[in-house]
C-alpha cells in the first residue's frame, strides 16, 4: 500500500468551516479523513457527503455501542453516505458487532472496525467494570480483537504499541488502524519513537490516524509530508 493511502487525518473540530479549511489546505495531499462525534454533531451528515463527493475516503468514528438493531441502522446510514470505515465497540459483544458487519455487507467497500480497550483505560478501570479476569489490558485487547474477528469485523483500532501483538493473533487481511502516532522527530523520548508512523506500520498497522499534529500545525501540508516521508520505504 502506498503511504498516502495509509494516512488518515482526523478532523477533530467543532465546526464545519474549520474542518473545510484544513481539507482545502491539504487538497490532493490527503485522501482519507476521520470524522468523529464532535464534528458529526456540529456539522451533520452533509459534510460527509461533501467529502465523499470531493473523492475523499471517510472513516466515520461512530464508536457504536447500542442494541444490534440500532447499530445496524446507524451502519446502513453511514454506508448510504458513502463512508469507508465505521467503528463499533467490541465490549458490546458479538451481537452488535455481527449486526454491524451484516448491515455493512450492502455497501461495497464499507469496513467495520472494532474498538477494543480505549487507551485511557487501565487495568484498575477494567476491574471497576467487572473485567477482573484479564491479567493485563493487553490480554483484554487481544481477547476482544479475537472476538471482533470472529464476529466478522474487518479490523480493529489500536494503539501503535498494540499493533505487533494484534498482528500476531489476527488474520493477515485484518486492518489495524492506529491513532496516537507522533510526528517523526517530535520528541526524542522512547515513547514518541515507538509511536511514529513508520514504527506503527512496521509493527503491523495498515493505517495511521494523525490529528492535531497536522490539523493544528502552522503548515499542515508540511506536517502531513513529514508523516508521508516517514512511511516511504
Ligand atoms: O492526538 P490526535 O489529535 O492525533 O488524535 C487524533 C484522533 O486519534 C482522535 O480523533 C482520537 O479519537 C484518536 N486517538 C485515540 N487514542 C489516543 C490518541 C488519539 O483514539 N491515544
mmCIF file of C-alpha atoms and ligand atoms in Angstrom:
data_model
loop_
_atom_site.group_PDB
_atom_site.id
_atom_site.type_symbol
_atom_site.label_atom_id
_atom_site.label_comp_id
_atom_site.label_asym_id
_atom_site.label_seq_id
_atom_site.Cartn_x
_atom_site.Cartn_y
_atom_site.Cartn_z
ATOM 1 C CA UNK A 1 0.000 0.000 0.000
ATOM 2 C CA UNK A 2 1.444 3.389 -0.888
ATOM 3 C CA UNK A 3 1.975 5.842 2.011
ATOM 4 C CA UNK A 4 -0.818 8.306 1.128
ATOM 5 C CA UNK A 5 -3.431 5.522 1.309
ATOM 6 C CA UNK A 6 -2.313 4.630 4.826
ATOM 7 C CA UNK A 7 -2.677 8.118 6.328
ATOM 8 C CA UNK A 8 -5.981 9.203 7.841
ATOM 9 C CA UNK A 9 -6.229 12.802 9.074
ATOM 10 C CA UNK A 10 -8.619 13.279 11.998
ATOM 11 C CA UNK A 11 -10.853 16.322 11.582
ATOM 12 C CA UNK A 12 -11.488 16.978 15.267
ATOM 13 C CA UNK A 13 -13.249 20.331 15.043
ATOM 14 C CA UNK A 14 -16.425 21.764 16.494
ATOM 15 C CA UNK A 15 -17.486 23.492 13.280
ATOM 16 C CA UNK A 16 -17.638 22.741 9.570
ATOM 17 C CA UNK A 17 -15.767 25.855 8.460
ATOM 18 C CA UNK A 18 -12.607 24.919 10.372
ATOM 19 C CA UNK A 19 -12.743 21.363 9.018
ATOM 20 C CA UNK A 20 -13.224 22.509 5.430
ATOM 21 C CA UNK A 21 -10.361 24.963 5.763
ATOM 22 C CA UNK A 22 -7.992 22.096 6.596
ATOM 23 C CA UNK A 23 -9.395 19.907 3.809
ATOM 24 C CA UNK A 24 -8.896 22.761 1.320
ATOM 25 C CA UNK A 25 -5.362 23.440 2.515
ATOM 26 C CA UNK A 26 -4.379 19.778 2.289
ATOM 27 C CA UNK A 27 -6.020 19.392 -1.136
ATOM 28 C CA UNK A 28 -4.766 16.367 -3.051
ATOM 29 C CA UNK A 29 -2.132 15.667 -0.366
ATOM 30 C CA UNK A 30 -4.731 13.907 1.804
ATOM 31 C CA UNK A 31 -7.248 11.350 0.589
ATOM 32 C CA UNK A 32 -8.605 9.929 3.851
ATOM 33 C CA UNK A 33 -10.296 11.765 6.729
ATOM 34 C CA UNK A 34 -11.664 10.667 10.074
ATOM 35 C CA UNK A 35 -14.832 12.354 11.240
ATOM 36 C CA UNK A 36 -15.703 11.804 14.891
ATOM 37 C CA UNK A 37 -18.669 12.526 17.085
ATOM 38 C CA UNK A 38 -17.673 16.161 17.683
ATOM 39 C CA UNK A 39 -17.633 17.212 14.037
ATOM 40 C CA UNK A 40 -20.549 14.973 13.080
ATOM 41 C CA UNK A 41 -22.664 16.561 15.813
ATOM 42 C CA UNK A 42 -21.586 20.063 14.792
ATOM 43 C CA UNK A 43 -21.728 19.755 11.020
ATOM 44 C CA UNK A 44 -24.148 16.902 10.338
ATOM 45 C CA UNK A 45 -24.042 14.287 7.603
ATOM 46 C CA UNK A 46 -23.871 16.861 4.782
ATOM 47 C CA UNK A 47 -20.189 17.279 5.460
ATOM 48 C CA UNK A 48 -19.608 13.548 4.988
ATOM 49 C CA UNK A 49 -21.378 13.643 1.630
ATOM 50 C CA UNK A 50 -19.359 16.717 0.700
ATOM 51 C CA UNK A 51 -16.065 14.931 1.473
ATOM 52 C CA UNK A 52 -17.129 11.826 -0.451
ATOM 53 C CA UNK A 53 -18.185 13.990 -3.416
ATOM 54 C CA UNK A 54 -14.683 15.516 -3.382
ATOM 55 C CA UNK A 55 -13.287 11.995 -3.818
ATOM 56 C CA UNK A 56 -12.164 11.581 -0.182
ATOM 57 C CA UNK A 57 -12.477 8.409 1.839
ATOM 58 C CA UNK A 58 -14.186 8.886 5.183
ATOM 59 C CA UNK A 59 -13.642 6.972 8.407
ATOM 60 C CA UNK A 60 -16.765 7.736 10.430
ATOM 61 C CA UNK A 61 -15.742 7.117 14.024
ATOM 62 C CA UNK A 62 -19.186 6.478 15.497
ATOM 63 C CA UNK A 63 -17.958 4.206 18.320
ATOM 64 C CA UNK A 64 -21.275 2.354 18.263
ATOM 65 C CA UNK A 65 -22.442 0.637 21.449
ATOM 66 C CA UNK A 66 -26.196 0.093 21.184
ATOM 67 C CA UNK A 67 -28.736 -2.676 20.683
ATOM 68 C CA UNK A 68 -27.991 -4.626 17.469
ATOM 69 C CA UNK A 69 -30.987 -3.190 15.607
ATOM 70 C CA UNK A 70 -29.870 0.396 16.262
ATOM 71 C CA UNK A 71 -26.240 -0.410 15.426
ATOM 72 C CA UNK A 72 -27.326 -1.938 12.107
ATOM 73 C CA UNK A 73 -29.436 1.128 11.338
ATOM 74 C CA UNK A 74 -26.573 3.529 12.013
ATOM 75 C CA UNK A 75 -24.196 1.437 9.862
ATOM 76 C CA UNK A 76 -26.695 1.452 6.985
ATOM 77 C CA UNK A 77 -26.964 5.245 7.133
ATOM 78 C CA UNK A 78 -23.157 5.533 7.248
ATOM 79 C CA UNK A 79 -22.969 3.224 4.217
ATOM 80 C CA UNK A 80 -25.514 5.264 2.305
ATOM 81 C CA UNK A 81 -23.418 8.390 2.949
ATOM 82 C CA UNK A 82 -20.516 6.641 1.224
ATOM 83 C CA UNK A 83 -18.146 6.171 4.164
ATOM 84 C CA UNK A 84 -15.344 3.590 4.029
ATOM 85 C CA UNK A 85 -14.895 2.758 7.713
ATOM 86 C CA UNK A 86 -17.143 2.793 10.737
ATOM 87 C CA UNK A 87 -16.376 1.827 14.350
ATOM 88 C CA UNK A 88 -18.208 -0.333 16.853
ATOM 89 C CA UNK A 89 -17.271 -1.163 20.462
ATOM 90 C CA UNK A 90 -16.237 -4.793 20.837
ATOM 91 C CA UNK A 91 -17.091 -4.552 24.547
ATOM 92 C CA UNK A 92 -20.717 -4.551 23.367
ATOM 93 C CA UNK A 93 -20.241 -8.195 22.399
ATOM 94 C CA UNK A 94 -20.690 -10.399 19.354
ATOM 95 C CA UNK A 95 -24.343 -9.454 18.780
ATOM 96 C CA UNK A 96 -23.719 -5.805 17.992
ATOM 97 C CA UNK A 97 -20.547 -6.479 16.009
ATOM 98 C CA UNK A 98 -22.286 -9.112 13.856
ATOM 99 C CA UNK A 99 -25.209 -6.731 13.311
ATOM 100 C CA UNK A 100 -22.789 -4.022 12.133
ATOM 101 C CA UNK A 101 -20.987 -6.428 9.793
ATOM 102 C CA UNK A 102 -24.255 -7.744 8.327
ATOM 103 C CA UNK A 103 -25.509 -4.186 7.711
ATOM 104 C CA UNK A 104 -22.216 -3.178 6.086
ATOM 105 C CA UNK A 105 -22.444 -6.021 3.512
ATOM 106 C CA UNK A 106 -24.904 -3.989 1.451
ATOM 107 C CA UNK A 107 -22.263 -1.288 0.874
ATOM 108 C CA UNK A 108 -19.249 -2.019 -1.282
ATOM 109 C CA UNK A 109 -16.060 -1.021 0.475
ATOM 110 C CA UNK A 110 -17.597 -0.308 3.881
ATOM 111 C CA UNK A 111 -15.450 -1.860 6.584
ATOM 112 C CA UNK A 112 -16.360 -2.314 10.217
ATOM 113 C CA UNK A 113 -13.586 -1.711 12.727
ATOM 114 C CA UNK A 114 -13.808 -2.752 16.359
ATOM 115 C CA UNK A 115 -12.580 -0.694 19.269
ATOM 116 C CA UNK A 116 -11.067 -2.848 21.982
ATOM 117 C CA UNK A 117 -9.987 -1.223 25.258
ATOM 118 C CA UNK A 118 -9.862 2.558 24.931
ATOM 119 C CA UNK A 119 -6.314 3.728 25.554
ATOM 120 C CA UNK A 120 -7.237 5.810 28.592
ATOM 121 C CA UNK A 121 -8.410 2.683 30.479
ATOM 122 C CA UNK A 122 -6.110 0.968 32.950
ATOM 123 C CA UNK A 123 -6.282 -2.496 34.472
ATOM 124 C CA UNK A 124 -7.902 -0.942 37.521
ATOM 125 C CA UNK A 125 -10.616 0.644 35.324
ATOM 126 C CA UNK A 126 -11.243 -2.812 33.849
ATOM 127 C CA UNK A 127 -11.587 -4.253 37.342
ATOM 128 C CA UNK A 128 -14.027 -1.440 38.262
ATOM 129 C CA UNK A 129 -16.379 -2.501 35.464
ATOM 130 C CA UNK A 130 -16.116 -6.150 36.401
ATOM 131 C CA UNK A 131 -13.478 -7.277 33.891
ATOM 132 C CA UNK A 132 -11.450 -8.993 36.581
ATOM 133 C CA UNK A 133 -10.310 -11.984 34.504
ATOM 134 C CA UNK A 134 -7.800 -10.035 32.432
ATOM 135 C CA UNK A 135 -4.275 -10.091 33.825
ATOM 136 C CA UNK A 136 -3.381 -7.041 31.729
ATOM 137 C CA UNK A 137 -5.079 -4.570 29.411
ATOM 138 C CA UNK A 138 -3.121 -6.144 26.531
ATOM 139 C CA UNK A 139 -4.638 -9.526 27.268
ATOM 140 C CA UNK A 140 -8.095 -7.917 27.194
ATOM 141 C CA UNK A 141 -7.267 -6.102 23.942
ATOM 142 C CA UNK A 142 -6.262 -9.400 22.303
ATOM 143 C CA UNK A 143 -9.302 -11.190 23.643
ATOM 144 C CA UNK A 144 -11.651 -8.519 22.254
ATOM 145 C CA UNK A 145 -9.788 -8.442 18.935
ATOM 146 C CA UNK A 146 -10.290 -12.206 18.529
ATOM 147 C CA UNK A 147 -13.959 -11.757 19.375
ATOM 148 C CA UNK A 148 -14.239 -8.970 16.788
ATOM 149 C CA UNK A 149 -12.592 -11.099 14.110
ATOM 150 C CA UNK A 150 -14.913 -13.984 14.961
ATOM 151 C CA UNK A 151 -17.897 -11.635 14.508
ATOM 152 C CA UNK A 152 -16.643 -10.764 11.019
ATOM 153 C CA UNK A 153 -15.185 -7.313 11.704
ATOM 154 C CA UNK A 154 -12.655 -6.180 9.110
ATOM 155 C CA UNK A 155 -10.159 -4.958 11.662
ATOM 156 C CA UNK A 156 -9.500 -3.074 14.858
ATOM 157 C CA UNK A 157 -8.470 0.342 16.094
ATOM 158 C CA UNK A 158 -5.444 0.053 18.359
ATOM 159 C CA UNK A 159 -2.511 1.970 19.768
ATOM 160 C CA UNK A 160 0.842 1.666 17.942
ATOM 161 C CA UNK A 161 2.139 -0.353 20.905
ATOM 162 C CA UNK A 162 -0.651 -2.901 20.465
ATOM 163 C CA UNK A 163 -0.150 -3.343 16.719
ATOM 164 C CA UNK A 164 2.506 -6.043 16.965
ATOM 165 C CA UNK A 165 0.722 -8.403 19.378
ATOM 166 C CA UNK A 166 -2.509 -7.845 17.437
ATOM 167 C CA UNK A 167 -0.834 -8.750 14.154
ATOM 168 C CA UNK A 168 0.208 -11.972 15.849
ATOM 169 C CA UNK A 169 -3.360 -13.009 16.606
ATOM 170 C CA UNK A 170 -5.354 -11.519 13.701
ATOM 171 C CA UNK A 171 -5.552 -12.818 10.140
ATOM 172 C CA UNK A 172 -3.221 -11.370 7.509
ATOM 173 C CA UNK A 173 -6.034 -9.386 5.872
ATOM 174 C CA UNK A 174 -7.200 -7.690 9.068
ATOM 175 C CA UNK A 175 -6.968 -3.906 9.202
ATOM 176 C CA UNK A 176 -5.125 -2.404 12.157
ATOM 177 C CA UNK A 177 -5.746 1.324 12.368
ATOM 178 C CA UNK A 178 -3.557 3.142 14.874
ATOM 179 C CA UNK A 179 -4.301 6.593 16.278
ATOM 180 C CA UNK A 180 -1.945 8.103 18.813
ATOM 181 C CA UNK A 181 1.019 8.327 16.422
ATOM 182 C CA UNK A 182 3.570 11.075 16.918
ATOM 183 C CA UNK A 183 5.194 13.099 14.165
ATOM 184 C CA UNK A 184 8.699 11.785 13.487
ATOM 185 C CA UNK A 185 11.191 13.938 15.341
ATOM 186 C CA UNK A 186 8.516 15.478 17.572
ATOM 187 C CA UNK A 187 10.233 14.125 20.665
ATOM 188 C CA UNK A 188 13.358 12.202 21.422
ATOM 189 C CA UNK A 189 11.603 10.117 24.061
ATOM 190 C CA UNK A 190 11.287 6.358 23.678
ATOM 191 C CA UNK A 191 7.514 6.578 23.763
ATOM 192 C CA UNK A 192 7.367 9.028 20.889
ATOM 193 C CA UNK A 193 9.741 6.890 18.822
ATOM 194 C CA UNK A 194 7.706 3.782 19.347
ATOM 195 C CA UNK A 195 4.667 5.684 18.142
ATOM 196 C CA UNK A 196 5.979 7.104 14.876
ATOM 197 C CA UNK A 197 4.005 6.221 11.752
ATOM 198 C CA UNK A 198 6.878 4.055 10.469
ATOM 199 C CA UNK A 199 7.078 2.111 13.749
ATOM 200 C CA UNK A 200 3.309 1.588 13.777
ATOM 201 C CA UNK A 201 3.337 0.231 10.220
ATOM 202 C CA UNK A 202 6.394 -1.959 10.759
ATOM 203 C CA UNK A 203 4.640 -3.377 13.834
ATOM 204 C CA UNK A 204 1.719 -4.393 11.624
ATOM 205 C CA UNK A 205 -0.579 -1.367 11.348
ATOM 206 C CA UNK A 206 -2.273 -0.897 7.975
ATOM 207 C CA UNK A 207 -3.309 2.725 8.605
ATOM 208 C CA UNK A 208 -2.268 5.552 10.911
ATOM 209 C CA UNK A 209 -4.556 8.289 12.201
ATOM 210 C CA UNK A 210 -2.997 11.672 12.823
ATOM 211 C CA UNK A 211 -4.948 14.626 14.114
ATOM 212 C CA UNK A 212 -3.743 17.822 15.758
ATOM 213 C CA UNK A 213 -0.116 17.360 14.730
ATOM 214 C CA UNK A 214 -1.319 18.052 11.175
ATOM 215 C CA UNK A 215 -4.574 19.969 11.539
ATOM 216 C CA UNK A 216 -3.214 22.445 14.123
ATOM 217 C CA UNK A 217 0.215 22.824 12.523
ATOM 218 C CA UNK A 218 1.212 26.241 11.225
ATOM 219 C CA UNK A 219 1.818 24.447 7.914
ATOM 220 C CA UNK A 220 -0.489 21.393 7.717
ATOM 221 C CA UNK A 221 0.870 20.361 4.298
ATOM 222 C CA UNK A 222 4.441 20.291 5.605
ATOM 223 C CA UNK A 223 3.348 18.299 8.670
ATOM 224 C CA UNK A 224 1.487 15.772 6.520
ATOM 225 C CA UNK A 225 4.510 15.431 4.244
ATOM 226 C CA UNK A 226 6.602 14.543 7.301
ATOM 227 C CA UNK A 227 4.196 11.718 8.086
ATOM 228 C CA UNK A 228 4.281 10.522 4.470
ATOM 229 C CA UNK A 229 8.072 10.709 4.287
ATOM 230 C CA UNK A 230 8.274 8.607 7.444
ATOM 231 C CA UNK A 231 6.247 5.924 5.673
ATOM 232 C CA UNK A 232 8.281 5.880 2.447
ATOM 233 C CA UNK A 233 10.140 2.590 2.058
HETATM 234 O O1 LIG B 1 -3.985 13.133 19.211
HETATM 235 P P1 LIG B 1 -4.531 13.332 17.824
HETATM 236 O O2 LIG B 1 -5.062 14.703 17.570
HETATM 237 O O3 LIG B 1 -3.591 12.871 16.731
HETATM 238 O O4 LIG B 1 -5.784 12.354 17.778
HETATM 239 C C1 LIG B 1 -6.428 12.028 16.560
HETATM 240 C C2 LIG B 1 -7.515 11.015 16.810
HETATM 241 O O5 LIG B 1 -6.973 9.828 17.329
HETATM 242 C C3 LIG B 1 -8.599 11.474 17.766
HETATM 243 O O6 LIG B 1 -9.744 11.691 16.974
HETATM 244 C C4 LIG B 1 -8.815 10.335 18.731
HETATM 245 O O7 LIG B 1 -10.085 9.744 18.538
HETATM 246 C C5 LIG B 1 -7.776 9.305 18.359
HETATM 247 N N1 LIG B 1 -6.886 8.936 19.479
HETATM 248 C C6 LIG B 1 -7.105 7.752 20.170
HETATM 249 N N2 LIG B 1 -6.269 7.368 21.168
HETATM 250 C C7 LIG B 1 -5.198 8.121 21.501
HETATM 251 C C8 LIG B 1 -4.949 9.320 20.810
HETATM 252 C C9 LIG B 1 -5.822 9.705 19.805
HETATM 253 O O8 LIG B 1 -8.080 7.052 19.870
HETATM 254 N N3 LIG B 1 -4.395 7.701 22.466
#
